Each structure stands twice: as C-alpha cells, then as structure tokens.
Amino acid sequence: MIMYGYKAEYCDGIVRAKIVKRESFKHKDGFVILENVPIGVCDHCGARYYHASLLRRVAEVATGHVAAHTELVPVAQFA
Ligand SMILES: [Zn+2]
C-alpha cells in the first residue's frame, strides 16, 4: 500500500501496510472504530502507525459526515 513502507520512527524497522478488520481510534472523549482499514505496522517492534487520511476519516465519522452505526461498548471499573 502506497501510504506506508517508510522507516519506522522509534526503531530500525519498516512500517508495512496491513489491512485490519477493526481498529479503534481515540477521538476527543470517545472512540471511533474503522473497519477494513489500512494501518501501518512496524515489522520490527509492531508499533502501529496511522496515515493522516485515516485520522481525517475518523474526524468525519465523529462529526457525523459519514454514514455509520453505533455499537454499545461495556465500561467498568478495574477494581
Ligand atoms: Zn518499530
């Protein structure tokens, strides 16, 4: 995928494109989940990288500019 393939920021690995079924992104106080999304994964340490177009998409979803459905997520105290 053209948006990755560059040298990783924090180690000597290469950031490789990987299409994942679901990835959750923080947005302000909440989260947005994108499906079938091309993220970057460092082939050395596994760190995840997000192309700017992914974050633009997250903002579009969060502000209601993209058709999306909502799922309930369980939330609880650790202890
Ligand atoms: Zn790395």
Coordinates of C-alpha atoms and ligand atoms in Angstrom, one line a residue:
M1 CA 0.0 0.0 0.0
I2 CA 1.4 3.3 -1.1
M3 CA 0.7 5.2 2.2
Y4 CA 3.3 3.1 4.1
G5 CA 6.6 1.4 3.5
Y6 CA 8.7 4.1 5.2
K7 CA 11.3 3.7 8.0
A8 CA 9.8 3.5 11.5
E9 CA 10.1 6.4 13.8
Y10 CA 11.2 4.7 17.0
C11 CA 13.3 1.8 15.8
D12 CA 15.1 0.4 12.7
G13 CA 12.0 -1.4 11.3
I14 CA 10.0 -0.7 8.2
V15 CA 6.3 0.3 8.5
R16 CA 4.3 -2.2 6.5
A17 CA 0.7 -1.8 5.4
K18 CA -1.7 -4.2 6.9
I19 CA -5.5 -4.2 6.4
V20 CA -7.2 -5.0 9.7
K21 CA -10.8 -5.9 10.2
R22 CA -11.3 -3.3 13.0
E23 CA -9.2 -0.6 14.6
S24 CA -10.3 1.7 17.3
F25 CA -9.2 5.3 17.3
K26 CA -9.4 7.9 20.1
H27 CA -11.3 10.9 19.2
K28 CA -11.8 13.7 21.8
D29 CA -13.6 12.0 24.7
G30 CA -14.7 8.9 22.7
F31 CA -13.7 6.4 20.2
V32 CA -14.4 5.6 16.6
I33 CA -13.9 2.2 15.0
L34 CA -13.0 1.9 11.4
E35 CA -13.4 -1.4 9.6
N36 CA -11.2 -2.9 6.8
V37 CA -8.7 -0.1 7.4
P38 CA -5.1 0.0 6.1
I39 CA -2.9 0.7 9.1
G40 CA 0.9 0.7 9.2
V41 CA 2.6 -1.9 11.4
C42 CA 6.4 -1.8 12.2
D43 CA 7.9 -5.1 11.1
H44 CA 10.4 -4.9 13.9
C45 CA 8.5 -3.9 17.1
G46 CA 4.9 -4.0 16.0
A47 CA 4.2 -0.3 16.7
R48 CA 1.1 1.0 14.8
Y49 CA 1.2 3.9 12.5
Y50 CA -1.9 5.8 11.2
H51 CA -1.8 7.6 7.9
A52 CA -3.3 11.1 8.0
S53 CA -6.1 10.0 5.8
L54 CA -7.2 7.6 8.5
L55 CA -7.4 10.3 11.1
R56 CA -9.3 12.5 8.7
R57 CA -11.8 9.7 8.2
V58 CA -12.1 9.3 12.0
A59 CA -12.9 13.0 12.3
E60 CA -15.5 12.7 9.5
V61 CA -17.2 9.8 11.3
A62 CA -17.1 11.5 14.7
T63 CA -18.7 14.6 13.3
G64 CA -21.5 12.7 11.5
H65 CA -20.3 13.4 8.0
V66 CA -20.1 9.7 7.1
A67 CA -22.8 7.1 7.4
A68 CA -22.1 5.0 10.5
H69 CA -23.9 2.8 13.0
T70 CA -23.3 2.8 16.8
E71 CA -22.5 -0.2 19.0
L72 CA -22.7 -0.4 22.7
V73 CA -19.4 -1.0 24.5
P74 CA -19.3 -2.3 28.1
V75 CA -17.5 0.0 30.5
A76 CA -16.5 -0.9 34.1
Q77 CA -14.1 -0.1 36.9
F78 CA -10.9 -2.2 37.1
A79 CA -11.3 -2.9 40.8
Ligands
ZN1 ZN 9.5 -0.5 15.3

